[in-house]
Coordinates of C-alpha atoms in Angstrom, one line a residue:
X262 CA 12.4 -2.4 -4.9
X263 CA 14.7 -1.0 -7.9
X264 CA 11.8 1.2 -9.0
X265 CA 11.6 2.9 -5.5
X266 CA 15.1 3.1 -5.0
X267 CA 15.2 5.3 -8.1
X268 CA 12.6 7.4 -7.2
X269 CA 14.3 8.8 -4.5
X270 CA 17.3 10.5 -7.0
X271 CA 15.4 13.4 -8.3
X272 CA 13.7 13.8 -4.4
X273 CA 17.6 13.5 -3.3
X274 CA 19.2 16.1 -5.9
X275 CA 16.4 18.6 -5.9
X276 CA 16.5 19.2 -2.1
X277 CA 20.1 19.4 -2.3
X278 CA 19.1 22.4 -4.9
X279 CA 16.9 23.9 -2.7
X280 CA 18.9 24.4 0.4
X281 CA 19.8 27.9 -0.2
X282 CA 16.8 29.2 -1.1
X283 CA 15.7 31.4 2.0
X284 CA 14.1 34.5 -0.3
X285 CA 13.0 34.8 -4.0
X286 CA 9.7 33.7 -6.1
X287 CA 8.8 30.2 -6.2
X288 CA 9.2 30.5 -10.5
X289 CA 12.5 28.6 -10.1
X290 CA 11.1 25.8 -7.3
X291 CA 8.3 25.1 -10.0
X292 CA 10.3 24.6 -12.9
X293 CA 12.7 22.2 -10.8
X294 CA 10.1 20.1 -10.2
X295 CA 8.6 19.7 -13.8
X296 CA 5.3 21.3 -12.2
X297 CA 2.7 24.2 -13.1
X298 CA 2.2 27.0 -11.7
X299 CA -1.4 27.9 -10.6
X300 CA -3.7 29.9 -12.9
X301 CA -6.8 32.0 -11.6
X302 CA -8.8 29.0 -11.7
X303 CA -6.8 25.9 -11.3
X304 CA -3.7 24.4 -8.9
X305 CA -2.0 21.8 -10.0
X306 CA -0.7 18.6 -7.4
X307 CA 2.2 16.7 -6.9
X308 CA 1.8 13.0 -5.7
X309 CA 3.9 9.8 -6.3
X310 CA 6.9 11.8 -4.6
X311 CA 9.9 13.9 -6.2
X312 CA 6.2 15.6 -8.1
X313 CA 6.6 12.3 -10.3
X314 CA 2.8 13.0 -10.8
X315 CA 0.8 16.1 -11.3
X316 CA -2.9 16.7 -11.4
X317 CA -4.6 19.8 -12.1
X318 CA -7.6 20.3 -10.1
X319 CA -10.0 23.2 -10.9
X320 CA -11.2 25.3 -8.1
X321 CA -15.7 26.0 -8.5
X322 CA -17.3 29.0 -7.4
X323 CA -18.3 26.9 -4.3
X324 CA -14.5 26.1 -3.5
X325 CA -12.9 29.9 -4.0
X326 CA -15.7 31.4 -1.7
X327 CA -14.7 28.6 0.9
X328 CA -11.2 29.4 0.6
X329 CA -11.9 33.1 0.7
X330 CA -13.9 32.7 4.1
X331 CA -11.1 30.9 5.7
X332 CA -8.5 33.1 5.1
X333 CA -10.6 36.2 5.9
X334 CA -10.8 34.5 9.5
X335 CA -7.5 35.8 9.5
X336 CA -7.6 39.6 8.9
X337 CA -7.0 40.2 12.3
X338 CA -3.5 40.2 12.5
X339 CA -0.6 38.0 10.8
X340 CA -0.6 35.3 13.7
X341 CA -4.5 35.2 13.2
X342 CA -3.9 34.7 9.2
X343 CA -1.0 32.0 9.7
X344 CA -3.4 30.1 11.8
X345 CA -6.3 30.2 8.6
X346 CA -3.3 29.4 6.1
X347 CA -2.9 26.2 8.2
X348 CA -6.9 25.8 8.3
X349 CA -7.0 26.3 4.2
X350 CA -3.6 24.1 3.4
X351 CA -5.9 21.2 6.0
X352 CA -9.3 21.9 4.2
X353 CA -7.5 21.8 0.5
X354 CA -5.8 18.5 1.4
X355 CA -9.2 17.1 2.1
X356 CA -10.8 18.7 -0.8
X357 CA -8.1 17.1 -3.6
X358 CA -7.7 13.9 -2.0
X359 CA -10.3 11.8 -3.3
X360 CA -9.5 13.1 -6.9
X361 CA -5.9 12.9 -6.3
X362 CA -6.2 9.4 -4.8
X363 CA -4.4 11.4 -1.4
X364 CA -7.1 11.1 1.2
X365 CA -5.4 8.5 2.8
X366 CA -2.0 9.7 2.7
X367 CA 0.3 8.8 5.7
X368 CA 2.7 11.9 6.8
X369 CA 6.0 11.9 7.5
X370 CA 9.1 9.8 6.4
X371 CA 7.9 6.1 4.5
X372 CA 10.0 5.2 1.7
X373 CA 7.6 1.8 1.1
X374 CA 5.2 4.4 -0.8
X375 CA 8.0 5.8 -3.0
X376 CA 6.2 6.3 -6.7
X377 CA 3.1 5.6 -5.2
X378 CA -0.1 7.5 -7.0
X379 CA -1.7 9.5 -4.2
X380 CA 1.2 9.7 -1.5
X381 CA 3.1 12.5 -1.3
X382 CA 6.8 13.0 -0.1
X383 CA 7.9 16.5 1.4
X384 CA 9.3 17.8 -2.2
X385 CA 4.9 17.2 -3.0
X386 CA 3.8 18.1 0.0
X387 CA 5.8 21.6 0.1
X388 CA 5.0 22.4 -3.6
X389 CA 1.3 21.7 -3.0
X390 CA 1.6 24.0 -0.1
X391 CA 2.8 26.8 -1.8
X392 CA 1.0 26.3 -5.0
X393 CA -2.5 26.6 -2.9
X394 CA -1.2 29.8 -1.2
X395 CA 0.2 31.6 -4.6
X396 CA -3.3 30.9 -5.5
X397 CA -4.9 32.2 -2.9
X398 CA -2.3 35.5 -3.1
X399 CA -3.5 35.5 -6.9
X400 CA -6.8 36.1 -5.2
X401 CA -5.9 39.0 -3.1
X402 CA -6.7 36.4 0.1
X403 CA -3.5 37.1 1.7
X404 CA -3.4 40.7 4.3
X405 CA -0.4 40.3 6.1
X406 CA 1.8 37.4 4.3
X407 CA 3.5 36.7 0.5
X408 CA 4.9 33.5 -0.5
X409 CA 8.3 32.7 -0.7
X410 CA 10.1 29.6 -2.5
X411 CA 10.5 26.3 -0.2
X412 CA 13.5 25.7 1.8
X413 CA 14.7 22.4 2.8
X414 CA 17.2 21.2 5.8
X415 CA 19.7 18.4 6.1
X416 CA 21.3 16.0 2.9
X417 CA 22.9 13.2 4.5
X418 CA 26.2 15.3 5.3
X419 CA 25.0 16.8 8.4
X420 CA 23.3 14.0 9.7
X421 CA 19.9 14.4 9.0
X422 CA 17.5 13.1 6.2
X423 CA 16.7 15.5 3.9
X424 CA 13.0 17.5 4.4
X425 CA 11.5 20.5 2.5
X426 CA 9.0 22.9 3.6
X427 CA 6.5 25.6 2.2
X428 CA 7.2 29.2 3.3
X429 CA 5.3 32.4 3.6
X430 CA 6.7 35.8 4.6
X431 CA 5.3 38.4 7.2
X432 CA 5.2 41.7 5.7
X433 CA 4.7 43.3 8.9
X434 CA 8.3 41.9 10.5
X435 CA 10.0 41.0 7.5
X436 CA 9.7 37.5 9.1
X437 CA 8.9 34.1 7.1
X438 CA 8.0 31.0 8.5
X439 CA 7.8 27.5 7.7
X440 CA 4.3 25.6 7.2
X441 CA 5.4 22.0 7.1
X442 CA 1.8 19.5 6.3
X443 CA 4.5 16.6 5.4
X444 CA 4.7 15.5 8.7
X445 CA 1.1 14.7 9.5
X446 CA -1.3 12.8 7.7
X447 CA -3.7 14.0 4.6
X448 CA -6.0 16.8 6.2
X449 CA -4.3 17.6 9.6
X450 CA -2.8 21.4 10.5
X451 CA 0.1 21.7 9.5
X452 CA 3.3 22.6 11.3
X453 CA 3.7 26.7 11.3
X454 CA 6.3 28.4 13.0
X455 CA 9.5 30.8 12.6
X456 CA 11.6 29.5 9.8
X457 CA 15.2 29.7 11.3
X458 CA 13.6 27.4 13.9
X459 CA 12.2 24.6 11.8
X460 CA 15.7 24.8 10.0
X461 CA 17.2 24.0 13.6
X462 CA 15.5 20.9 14.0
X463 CA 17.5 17.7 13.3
X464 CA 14.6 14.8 12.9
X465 CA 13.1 14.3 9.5
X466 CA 9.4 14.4 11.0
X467 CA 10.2 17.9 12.7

């Protein structure tokens, strides 16, 4: 019980970091969390919560043209793309998770799984979130959004738990928007919609 207790510190601190960060690169989100940023070929995963654990996973030539045909499915407009960033982030999950041990990782809030190879908390879930998209932007996959650093809501003092979230921008509107895969299980879409509204919301599962 000590061990997961203690896990939660880092988790605790860096979302307290993070709470002001509505704009910038995510240079400075990586480096708080220990992690890599993705190269042309690989992205590297966060798992055992806080991004205790990281494992690199290299994309094939199979897995880039995948990636590449479901965010083309987007080119249509930026709603049309948001809705293949949430189709990619719900293939990639699937993709990693036997190699990362996360195919059967539960979403939202469950401190039991604290350190645990393979589960993810939000501070995982939202750098493995943007990691996948800065590699697709690498890519020149991306029409009509850029990624932006995550952004959490709540630490304690405002009365709700603390939860962080991957962000994209619309270059059309100047507009960003949350895409929040913490709160569902390994696989499923993930939550995407305007950012000043997901930082309204008061429950930890959104």
């Amino acid at each position: 019980m000590k061990f997961k207790i203690l896990t939660t510190i880092p988790v605790l601190i860096a979302l307290a970091a993070c709470t002001p960060q509505t704009t910038g690169s995510t240079s400075g989100w990586i480096s708080a969390m220990n992690n890599r940023a993705p190269t042309k070929t690989t992205v590297y995963i966060c798992h055992a919560f806080g991004c205790t654990l990281q494992y690199g996973y290299r994309f094939t030539k199979q897995d880039l043209a995948k990636l590449k045909r479901i965010l083309k499915a987007g080119n249509k407009s930026p709603k049309a793309e948001r809705k293949a960033i949430g189709n990619a982030v719900a293939w990639f999950e699937k993709r990693v998770g036997p190699f990362v041990g996360s195919d059967k990782d539960k979403g939202g809030l469950d401190m039991r799984n604290a350190g645990v190879p393979g589960q993810m908390d939000c501070i995982d879930e939202a750098s493995n979130t943007t990691s996948l998209i800065s590699f697709a932007q690498q890519h020149g996959f991306l029409k009509y959004h850029k990624v932006q650093s995550p952004v959490a809501r709540g630490f304690f003092l405002d009365g709700r738990y603390p939860h962080a979230t991957a962000v994209v921008l619309d270059t059309k509107n100047d507009k960003r928007y949350a895409v929040d895969s913490w709160i569902y299980d390994n696989g499923v879409f993930p939550k995407i919609k305007p950012l000043e509204d997901w930082m309204a919301e008061s429950p930890a599962r959104g």
